[in-house]
Amino acid sequence: MPQGFMIFHLNLAFSSIRTELRPQVIRQCYWPLLHLVERKGLPLGLELTGWTLAQIAELDPAWVQTFARLLREGRCELIGSGWTQMIGPLAPYEANRWNQRLGREAYQQHLGVLPDIVLVNEMAYSTGMVDVYAEAGYRGLVMDRDNVRLALGLDHAPIAATPTHAQGCGDTALPVVWGDSILFQSLQRVVHGDKSMDEYLAYVRRRAERDGTVLPIYCNDAEIFDFRPGRFRTEAALSGDSEWARLEQLCERLEADLGLTWLSPTAVMNAVDQQLPHRAALLSSVAHPIPVKKQAKYNINRWTVTGRDDLALNSDCHRLSAALVAAGNQDPNDWRTLCELWASDLRTHITEERWQQALSKRADFLQKLGLTSSMPANAPRVWQDLNEFAAPAGLEISKDDSGIQLRLRTACVDLSLNLRRGLSITALAFASRDWRPVIGTLSQGYFDSIALGADFYSGGVLLESPVNRERQADLEWVQPEFACSGVQLFIRVRLPFAGGTLEKRLALDMAAERLTLSYHFEGLARPQGTLRVGILTLLHEHLQAPIRLSCRQGGPLAEHFTLDQLATHGQAASTLVSSSAGLGATDGRLCLEDAQGPLLALRWDPGSCAAVPMLTHQPASPHPFTRLKFSLAELDDTAKAGGSLRDFTLELRPN
């Protein structure tokens, strides 16, 4: 006999719901859930943030009292989330710790219980978050199964091949209560009247016969039944009939026609945990470092550099978090404010009124912590062209016969730059790596396949705007200017770019193995398209496989990925969604190593610019093709005209 469970996600911060409609949402969406529990005896899981719970307690305390009573009676279950619906893999560890702490305190205060299971916010998963959840006191987690299976190459394997436990960065592993995007979307379509019950029941029957496991009948939003959040013009119209009544009828048909019995989420988790042997595994891969629910168009970059002004909001959240940590701030109210600014809904279809409220809250909090709204300007320097510039001791400067290649060499670094291509990097080598170039340029003809029949530079900028039918790079003839300050050599070029000016700066440390790339935009608004900077091409002929990449993604430890499969983070998921994946790198560090040891350490300040790193890696001949890039803007359904750009500075070291 098939078994199933349901978990409903309650979110009064839902981006497109206006503040004044929240009482209506409670009345039309949240009360019917409790009625289902009371009338039908369904052991539902209700997941909500501490913030949503506090809002309901203020607007409709009777709902909270009824929910608390049903929890005490064991008739339904609380599923945890945090104080707000933060995207954990995009926030630093300390912010994630506080979000879980504040959420659990709210559950205890309003309901008198602490949940054992946590639902991964927006189903945006990283390995590091397993450690955060375990530290907070959770015994298991809910995650979407489909994209984890895709990440692990199991999308065509039997369901039984799916891991049972999520492995953290260390020894911690938590049992997983698996959700399913296709199952929850199918139920939504039936309840909205877009699919017949008979067709749905036939599909669930096939799934029960094929999968042989407990079916996650529903793990998604509550606010879409008898209410429409208003995100899309294509949302199904309300028919006038009660959708909750239709859902209740559907549950009855599942019981009568399929013989389905209902389990609580905790019963599912306990069954998973008691199943031996445990199949614990890392649930991500280099191709999908942060699996997310639904189809590919719904990916992690939805909350990074799209929306109304995600880049600026994320950057300031990083600044605020760093300031709280540096000050040793333990004030729950300050961390609560930060978590609210980091809520995912501010980054998607947020209403204009709520967006303005968020901007005011951000400005007030920056002022409270003594942080200015703008970053400090570069110190003034005396710039000279190459003919006037006198190289200091320890620095050799030369040009090739064509006048195209500019070479800079110190006791630590050997750097060649292309003056014909916007000061792009031809080769960068460090003394500690026996002067073997790590990144640089692969010229047209290097790869055997015509699919890679182009020049691939390093250090560049690329803007693509389908809206304006525009593609612009920085690959122009340049005459660089030079300046010195202590042991730092500065080189800059200024280029007309997309109606404004791009200033690129390189800072070469003449006493250490360090090169810094900076990108400054003047008179340039955030494009309605993609803007990717700091593009780096690896020179595999000087490296020894395997190549590994590591970064933190919301947890206390780094996650490690081997470059052993196709990864195309910056590839468009559809004509309207410009990318498909990205890396969290929540402390502004990303490291590469090969079989010989550390290869390249990249560092930046996410508090200045929370750019999203993207990886391209594909097999090729004579060597693999690998690039890293940092995105400042992407396109998807949440992207709005306007928004701002932040200057980006990237430091490169061998370790």
XYZ file of C-alpha atoms in Angstrom:
655
model
C 0.000 0.000 0.000
C 1.442 3.414 -0.920
C 2.239 5.950 1.768
C 2.549 9.701 1.452
C 3.045 12.935 3.352
C 2.457 16.641 2.848
C 4.343 19.729 4.021
C 2.961 23.232 3.498
C 5.224 26.271 3.390
C 3.669 29.346 5.061
C 5.281 32.672 4.203
C 3.664 36.020 4.990
C 6.781 37.674 3.531
C 5.856 36.243 0.095
C 7.397 38.797 -2.246
C 4.345 39.819 -4.253
C 1.819 39.887 -1.376
C 1.008 43.405 -0.220
C 1.201 44.058 3.511
C -2.504 44.835 3.869
C -3.424 41.430 2.389
C -1.744 39.400 5.127
C -4.915 38.982 7.250
C -6.668 37.704 4.130
C -3.874 35.172 3.537
C -4.207 33.895 7.106
C -7.964 33.613 6.733
C -8.047 32.030 3.261
C -4.867 29.941 3.295
C -3.671 29.204 6.823
C -6.913 28.488 8.666
C -7.990 25.889 6.062
C -4.781 23.967 6.797
C -5.699 23.635 10.458
C -9.238 22.665 9.474
C -7.804 19.882 7.297
C -5.896 18.586 10.297
C -8.932 18.747 12.577
C -11.535 17.384 10.134
C -9.527 14.858 8.159
C -6.870 13.888 10.670
C -4.129 14.574 8.130
C -0.714 14.642 9.902
C 0.481 17.667 7.959
C 3.817 19.375 8.351
C 3.573 23.168 8.529
C 6.810 25.021 7.834
C 7.122 28.727 8.569
C 9.765 31.199 9.638
C 9.919 32.710 13.087
C 9.116 36.060 11.474
C 5.945 34.719 9.829
C 4.907 33.081 13.099
C 5.372 36.363 14.973
C 3.318 38.207 12.344
C 0.464 35.703 12.604
C 0.578 35.958 16.409
C 0.082 39.708 16.069
C -2.601 39.612 13.367
C -4.558 36.496 14.386
C -3.469 35.075 17.769
C -6.273 32.488 17.671
C -4.557 30.780 14.743
C -1.321 30.416 16.716
C -3.226 29.117 19.735
C -5.025 26.520 17.604
C -1.799 25.456 15.909
C -0.067 25.122 19.291
C -2.921 22.951 20.585
C -2.785 20.663 17.545
C 0.977 20.340 18.004
C 0.543 19.382 21.656
C -2.026 16.788 20.632
C 0.400 15.344 18.072
C -2.019 15.886 15.202
C 0.349 17.883 12.996
C 3.997 18.938 13.016
C 6.085 22.076 12.962
C 8.851 22.131 10.362
C 11.642 24.634 10.989
C 13.040 27.306 8.701
C 14.847 30.092 10.575
C 13.913 33.617 11.599
C 13.624 34.539 7.909
C 13.767 32.667 4.645
C 17.446 33.369 4.023
C 19.260 31.691 1.162
C 21.813 29.949 3.355
C 24.455 29.183 0.683
C 24.697 32.927 -0.077
C 25.107 34.165 3.510
C 28.120 33.816 5.822
C 28.199 31.226 8.566
C 27.577 33.627 11.469
C 24.452 35.045 9.813
C 23.133 31.532 9.197
C 23.809 30.540 12.818
C 21.883 33.537 14.097
C 19.024 32.961 11.669
C 18.528 29.451 13.017
C 18.945 30.504 16.639
C 16.389 33.313 16.343
C 13.948 31.083 14.490
C 14.061 28.354 17.110
C 13.638 30.905 19.895
C 10.485 32.179 18.165
C 9.077 28.640 17.853
C 9.648 28.055 21.559
C 8.145 31.414 22.511
C 4.941 31.182 20.457
C 4.337 27.429 20.223
C 6.251 25.891 23.104
C 7.975 23.352 20.848
C 11.211 22.985 18.920
C 11.063 21.265 15.513
C 13.224 18.247 14.709
C 13.132 18.784 10.942
C 14.147 21.851 8.934
C 13.095 22.636 5.381
C 15.944 23.996 3.266
C 14.928 27.574 2.482
C 13.779 27.861 -1.149
C 15.281 24.360 -1.486
C 18.623 26.111 -2.155
C 21.005 23.527 -0.741
C 24.692 23.467 0.064
C 26.801 20.937 1.932
C 27.868 23.539 4.483
C 24.271 24.134 5.546
C 24.051 20.555 6.845
C 26.550 21.529 9.530
C 24.567 24.690 10.333
C 21.326 22.723 10.739
C 22.933 20.043 12.894
C 24.547 22.661 15.122
C 21.156 24.374 15.554
C 19.646 21.134 16.881
C 17.820 19.671 13.888
C 17.762 15.895 13.384
C 16.785 15.896 9.707
C 16.052 18.105 6.728
C 13.598 18.431 3.838
C 15.089 18.948 0.379
C 13.865 18.687 -3.201
C 14.961 15.392 -4.708
C 14.886 16.100 -8.441
C 17.782 18.523 -8.717
C 19.939 16.633 -6.234
C 19.516 13.562 -8.427
C 20.472 15.716 -11.405
C 23.556 16.992 -9.566
C 24.631 13.439 -8.737
C 23.954 12.041 -12.205
C 21.074 9.927 -10.870
C 18.254 11.568 -12.817
C 17.697 8.381 -14.840
C 18.479 5.962 -12.008
C 15.866 4.273 -9.786
C 14.604 6.394 -6.901
C 16.101 3.807 -4.550
C 19.566 4.927 -5.692
C 19.035 8.355 -4.091
C 21.113 8.910 -0.934
C 19.262 8.630 2.354
C 21.430 11.086 4.295
C 23.002 14.449 3.519
C 26.699 14.548 4.336
C 28.096 17.771 5.769
C 31.616 19.093 5.287
C 32.847 16.935 8.161
C 31.473 13.807 9.816
C 27.916 15.091 10.276
C 25.141 13.492 8.213
C 21.393 14.142 8.509
C 18.518 12.005 7.186
C 16.675 13.611 4.288
C 12.911 13.789 3.858
C 12.784 14.117 0.094
C 10.392 16.491 -1.657
C 9.544 16.225 -5.342
C 8.996 19.146 -7.738
C 6.918 17.228 -10.286
C 4.620 15.769 -7.633
C 3.907 19.115 -5.974
C 3.440 20.883 -9.316
C 1.039 18.148 -10.439
C -1.086 18.551 -7.308
C -1.177 22.321 -7.796
C -2.443 21.892 -11.349
C -5.256 19.603 -10.230
C -6.367 21.917 -7.438
C -6.224 24.905 -9.809
C -8.386 23.026 -12.302
C -5.681 22.642 -14.954
C -5.531 18.837 -14.776
C -8.178 16.213 -14.101
C -8.153 14.205 -10.897
C -8.198 10.960 -12.864
C -5.067 11.921 -14.797
C -3.345 12.940 -11.573
C -4.315 9.749 -9.741
C -3.012 7.647 -12.626
C 0.301 9.495 -12.424
C 0.585 9.034 -8.648
C -0.251 5.340 -9.052
C 2.585 4.958 -11.570
C 4.957 6.755 -9.231
C 3.956 4.526 -6.311
C 4.482 1.374 -8.376
C 7.761 2.586 -9.859
C 9.402 4.250 -6.856
C 8.361 1.940 -4.040
C 9.014 4.654 -1.454
C 6.993 7.109 0.582
C 5.554 9.701 -1.807
C 6.065 13.420 -1.082
C 2.576 14.311 -2.267
C 3.093 18.021 -1.570
C 6.003 20.130 -0.289
C 5.371 23.725 -1.326
C 3.461 26.980 -0.823
C 0.177 27.337 1.040
C -0.565 30.820 -0.343
C -1.512 29.584 -3.806
C -4.792 27.904 -2.812
C -7.863 30.179 -2.692
C -5.449 33.077 -3.144
C -3.144 34.315 -5.886
C 0.105 36.044 -4.849
C 0.192 37.994 -8.122
C 3.712 37.142 -9.252
C 2.806 36.274 -12.836
C 0.139 37.212 -15.351
C -0.104 33.499 -16.166
C -1.301 32.481 -12.697
C -4.414 30.312 -12.822
C -7.602 32.295 -12.239
C -9.693 31.594 -9.160
C -12.759 29.643 -10.271
C -15.044 30.537 -7.391
C -15.057 26.986 -6.026
C -13.008 26.391 -2.898
C -9.597 25.040 -3.817
C -9.107 23.784 -0.282
C -12.285 21.743 -0.691
C -10.885 20.392 -3.959
C -7.629 19.524 -2.187
C -9.579 17.715 0.527
C -11.486 15.792 -2.142
C -8.199 14.904 -3.826
C -6.828 13.531 -0.551
C -9.958 11.408 -0.181
C -9.491 10.055 -3.714
C -5.857 9.196 -2.968
C -7.022 7.209 0.043
C -9.992 5.530 -1.669
C -8.610 4.864 -5.161
C -4.965 4.154 -4.347
C -5.246 3.011 -0.736
C -2.727 5.683 0.238
C -2.087 6.157 3.956
C -0.637 9.316 5.439
C 2.553 9.650 7.445
C 3.865 12.586 9.402
C 7.187 14.075 8.231
C 8.829 12.859 11.450
C 7.634 9.308 10.792
C 9.199 9.539 7.335
C 12.461 10.870 8.779
C 12.603 8.154 11.440
C 12.005 5.468 8.829
C 14.863 6.866 6.745
C 17.175 7.031 9.736
C 16.349 3.466 10.799
C 16.910 2.107 7.308
C 20.254 0.327 7.124
C 22.712 0.775 5.691
C 22.627 4.564 5.566
C 23.607 5.936 2.169
C 25.158 9.244 3.175
C 26.562 11.379 0.368
C 27.469 14.886 -0.662
C 24.358 16.118 -2.456
C 25.989 18.620 -4.806
C 28.549 18.563 -7.609
C 30.780 20.949 -9.516
C 28.066 21.197 -12.186
C 25.380 21.903 -9.564
C 27.147 23.288 -6.474
C 23.871 24.672 -5.067
C 20.907 22.518 -6.148
C 17.558 24.345 -6.077
C 13.958 23.203 -6.525
C 11.956 23.184 -9.760
C 13.303 23.469 -13.298
C 16.641 25.010 -14.368
C 15.205 28.496 -14.860
C 14.738 28.601 -11.070
C 18.361 28.588 -9.912
C 20.597 30.177 -7.267
C 21.263 33.326 -9.302
C 17.627 34.247 -8.750
C 18.805 35.700 -5.421
C 22.290 36.953 -6.322
C 22.454 39.544 -9.109
C 18.909 39.924 -10.481
C 15.747 41.308 -8.815
C 15.388 45.036 -8.203
C 18.942 45.494 -6.918
C 20.196 42.185 -5.527
C 23.878 42.993 -5.955
C 23.696 46.128 -3.805
C 21.434 44.524 -1.197
C 23.597 41.416 -0.861
C 26.779 43.496 -0.704
C 25.407 45.650 2.100
C 24.172 42.586 3.986
C 27.716 41.212 3.855
C 29.067 44.560 5.120
C 26.588 44.602 7.970
C 27.325 41.002 8.923
C 31.078 41.622 8.907
C 30.600 44.708 11.094
C 28.507 42.782 13.628
C 31.083 39.991 13.795
C 34.027 42.405 14.066
C 32.341 44.245 16.936
C 31.501 41.012 18.754
C 27.858 42.104 18.606
C 25.552 39.642 20.372
C 22.402 41.795 20.282
C 19.572 39.579 18.947
C 17.699 42.617 17.658
C 20.593 43.630 15.423
C 20.989 40.126 14.034
C 17.222 39.909 13.585
C 17.324 43.077 11.485
C 20.140 41.663 9.371
C 18.281 38.384 8.802
C 15.211 40.333 7.689
C 17.329 42.260 5.172
C 18.671 38.931 3.919
C 15.196 37.454 3.350
C 14.869 35.844 -0.070
C 11.604 37.587 -0.916
C 13.290 41.004 -1.069
C 15.214 39.670 -4.052
C 12.405 38.413 -6.285
C 8.952 39.903 -7.011
C 8.871 42.302 -4.072
C 6.220 45.028 -4.247
C 7.313 48.650 -4.619
C 6.014 49.609 -1.168
C 7.835 46.784 0.588
C 10.988 47.443 -1.441
C 11.070 51.053 -0.280
C 10.566 49.889 3.303
C 13.515 47.521 2.918
C 15.717 50.303 1.536
C 14.849 52.508 4.513
C 15.604 49.695 6.943
C 18.950 49.071 5.232
C 19.903 52.762 5.343
C 18.947 53.061 9.019
C 20.931 49.958 9.961
C 24.019 51.080 8.041
C 23.830 54.400 9.850
C 23.350 52.726 13.226
C 26.515 50.677 12.726
C 28.448 53.699 11.482
C 28.799 52.407 7.931
C 28.653 54.920 5.107
C 26.361 54.246 2.189
C 29.256 54.401 -0.275
C 32.656 52.767 -0.341
C 35.849 54.871 0.068
C 37.361 56.252 -3.127
C 40.783 55.264 -4.416
C 43.669 57.384 -3.168
C 44.818 60.022 -5.696
C 47.896 59.018 -7.685
C 50.274 60.604 -10.152
C 49.840 58.660 -13.381
C 52.458 58.490 -16.141
C 52.559 56.787 -19.502
C 55.147 54.100 -20.141
C 57.629 56.437 -21.824
C 57.708 58.717 -18.773
C 57.559 56.040 -16.113
C 60.806 55.016 -14.411
C 60.601 51.414 -13.248
C 61.628 51.041 -9.596
C 64.348 48.638 -8.529
C 63.254 45.014 -8.655
C 60.826 45.520 -11.555
C 61.596 44.722 -15.187
C 59.305 46.170 -17.881
C 59.608 45.237 -21.544
C 57.621 45.041 -24.783
C 57.817 42.516 -27.584
C 58.797 43.538 -31.117
C 55.175 44.032 -32.168
C 54.493 46.408 -29.311
C 51.479 44.300 -28.341
C 52.800 42.321 -25.387
C 53.840 44.151 -22.220
C 55.850 42.073 -19.760
C 56.288 42.877 -16.059
C 58.615 40.740 -13.972
C 59.615 40.809 -10.309
C 61.344 38.264 -8.097
C 57.888 36.813 -7.358
C 55.629 37.348 -10.374
C 55.913 37.151 -14.159
C 53.001 38.916 -15.867
C 52.386 39.428 -19.593
C 49.633 41.799 -20.755
C 48.073 42.328 -24.183
C 47.884 46.029 -25.116
C 45.835 45.166 -28.204
C 43.169 43.470 -26.106
C 42.362 45.851 -23.281
C 45.260 44.858 -21.007
C 44.084 41.254 -20.922
C 46.420 38.756 -19.285
C 48.483 36.674 -21.690
C 50.189 34.734 -18.899
C 50.507 34.956 -15.114
C 53.166 32.885 -13.342
C 54.433 32.778 -9.763
C 57.915 31.909 -8.538
C 56.585 29.322 -6.073
C 54.964 27.470 -8.988
C 58.330 27.224 -10.811
C 57.237 30.033 -13.140
C 54.626 27.845 -14.819
C 51.752 30.063 -16.025
C 48.480 29.440 -14.212
C 46.051 31.664 -16.105
C 46.304 33.524 -19.373
C 45.151 33.495 -22.980
C 44.361 30.531 -25.220
C 44.513 31.765 -28.807
C 42.214 30.734 -31.619
C 43.361 27.370 -32.936
C 44.508 26.060 -29.556
C 41.510 23.730 -29.294
C 40.860 21.102 -31.942
C 37.089 21.640 -32.019
C 35.484 24.465 -33.986
C 33.073 24.793 -31.055
C 35.988 26.407 -29.193
C 37.406 28.204 -32.215
C 37.950 31.600 -30.588
C 40.423 33.534 -28.457
C 39.919 33.063 -24.720
C 41.444 35.878 -22.702
C 41.894 36.503 -18.974
C 41.107 39.579 -16.926
C 38.371 40.880 -19.196
C 34.810 42.187 -19.049
C 31.813 41.085 -21.108
C 28.380 42.720 -21.266
C 25.518 41.079 -23.167
C 22.065 42.640 -23.408
C 19.451 40.801 -25.485
C 17.024 43.648 -24.777
C 19.329 46.160 -26.498
C 20.804 43.625 -28.948
C 24.208 44.574 -27.564
C 27.403 42.673 -26.848
C 30.430 44.590 -25.649
C 33.835 43.554 -24.343
C 36.911 45.514 -23.292
C 39.208 44.120 -26.002
C 40.530 47.413 -27.407
C 43.936 48.976 -28.069
C 45.005 50.693 -24.861
C 47.799 52.956 -23.683
C 48.174 52.161 -19.980
C 49.257 54.600 -17.306
C 51.544 53.697 -14.414
C 51.978 54.781 -10.799
C 53.847 53.492 -7.748
C 53.118 53.537 -4.037
C 55.542 51.683 -1.804
C 55.911 48.156 -3.170
C 52.738 48.439 -5.250
C 52.838 49.063 -8.992
C 49.534 50.345 -10.383
C 48.498 50.159 -14.024
C 45.250 51.556 -15.376
C 43.350 51.976 -18.615
C 40.099 53.842 -19.256
C 37.728 52.681 -21.978
C 34.372 53.881 -23.307
C 31.951 51.154 -22.300
C 28.182 50.785 -22.786
C 27.525 54.511 -22.717
C 29.822 55.082 -19.747
C 33.450 54.521 -18.843
C 35.226 51.402 -17.632
C 38.409 51.900 -15.650
C 40.494 48.756 -15.244
C 43.317 48.729 -12.743
C 45.995 46.177 -12.041
C 48.034 46.325 -8.849
C 51.222 44.265 -8.873
C 52.901 43.659 -5.531
C 56.623 43.931 -6.283
C 57.596 42.183 -3.030
C 55.093 39.310 -2.927
C 53.170 36.866 -5.102
C 50.060 38.955 -5.548
C 48.172 40.572 -8.413
C 44.972 42.578 -7.965
C 42.420 43.307 -10.701
C 39.907 46.147 -10.232
C 36.911 47.169 -12.333
C 35.348 50.604 -11.888
C 32.231 51.687 -13.794
C 31.406 55.360 -14.328
C 28.066 56.513 -15.699
C 26.906 52.949 -16.258
C 23.641 51.636 -14.827
C 23.052 47.952 -14.271
C 22.363 46.534 -17.741
C 19.232 44.643 -18.711
C 21.415 41.696 -19.464
C 24.557 40.064 -18.124
C 27.762 41.712 -16.956
C 30.642 39.408 -16.138
C 34.065 40.589 -15.013
C 37.337 39.091 -13.797
C 37.145 36.382 -16.451
C 40.037 33.950 -15.931
C 41.152 31.175 -18.309
C 43.174 28.305 -16.838
C 46.242 27.072 -18.723
C 45.858 23.315 -18.279
C 49.037 22.404 -20.130
C 50.953 23.649 -17.083
C 48.686 21.917 -14.543
C 48.360 18.344 -13.309
C 44.942 16.748 -12.920
C 42.866 16.436 -10.889
C 41.945 20.093 -10.456
C 39.881 20.906 -7.386
C 37.937 24.016 -6.441
C 36.932 24.926 -2.897
C 34.845 27.642 -1.254
C 32.482 28.145 1.664
C 28.767 28.184 0.940
C 27.074 29.279 4.141
C 28.766 26.825 6.480
C 31.817 26.909 8.748
C 34.050 24.871 6.424
C 34.966 24.925 2.758
C 33.247 22.642 0.273
C 35.439 20.869 -2.279
C 34.584 20.135 -5.902
C 36.649 18.117 -8.364
C 36.582 19.396 -11.936
C 35.689 16.016 -13.395
C 32.486 16.743 -15.319
C 30.867 19.303 -17.564
C 30.037 22.525 -15.698
C 28.368 25.456 -17.468
C 27.175 27.813 -14.740
C 26.919 30.814 -17.048
C 24.952 29.024 -19.743
C 21.429 30.336 -20.264
C 18.677 28.144 -18.828
C 16.181 29.631 -21.305
C 15.776 32.647 -23.553
C 14.677 34.655 -20.503
C 17.057 33.228 -17.869
C 20.707 33.986 -18.573
C 22.467 31.480 -16.305
C 21.901 28.160 -14.596
C 24.231 27.928 -11.574
C 26.812 29.706 -9.448
C 28.979 29.382 -6.357
C 28.294 30.857 -2.919
C 31.864 31.736 -1.826
C 30.332 33.446 1.192
C 33.620 34.648 2.688
C 34.948 36.060 -0.589
C 37.455 33.282 -1.191
C 37.767 30.645 -3.860
C 40.760 28.324 -4.127
C 42.045 26.089 -6.904
C 44.562 23.296 -6.531
C 45.996 20.603 -8.760
C 47.835 17.361 -8.028
C 50.932 19.344 -7.051
C 49.166 21.455 -4.446
C 47.709 24.984 -4.185
C 47.303 26.612 -7.565
C 45.434 29.886 -7.249
C 43.664 31.658 -4.397
C 41.088 34.272 -5.400
C 39.928 36.802 -2.827
C 37.470 39.680 -2.908
C 35.323 41.604 -0.450
C 31.648 40.591 -0.762
C 30.821 43.572 1.447
C 32.025 45.822 -1.367
C 30.680 43.740 -4.224
C 28.900 40.416 -3.726
C 29.622 39.172 -7.239
C 28.650 35.579 -7.982
C 31.456 33.278 -9.202
C 30.617 31.059 -12.159
C 32.577 28.144 -13.553
C 32.882 26.779 -17.068
C 34.638 23.439 -17.386
C 34.388 21.049 -20.294
C 36.450 18.240 -21.786
C 38.373 19.326 -24.866
C 41.462 18.504 -26.889
C 44.355 18.926 -26.349
C 43.378 19.982 -22.801
C 40.161 20.772 -20.906
C 38.633 24.228 -21.219
C 38.180 25.932 -17.840
C 37.172 29.495 -17.005
C 36.033 31.382 -13.936
C 34.066 34.602 -14.134
C 32.304 36.907 -11.694
C 28.820 38.121 -12.536
C 27.483 41.529 -11.532
C 24.184 41.191 -13.415
C 22.016 38.402 -14.814
C 18.569 38.144 -16.385
C 15.536 36.210 -15.156
C 11.849 36.768 -14.420
C 12.678 38.766 -11.263
C 15.064 41.247 -12.927
C 13.733 44.797 -13.026
C 15.054 47.819 -14.903
C 17.348 49.984 -12.807
C 19.529 48.754 -10.013
C 23.157 49.625 -9.438
C 26.626 48.309 -10.120
C 29.417 47.938 -7.588
C 33.117 48.223 -8.334
C 34.783 44.833 -8.139
C 38.318 44.069 -6.954
C 39.830 40.596 -7.231
C 43.106 39.498 -5.673
C 45.086 36.582 -7.139
C 47.718 34.661 -5.181
C 49.176 31.179 -5.547
C 47.833 30.185 -2.102
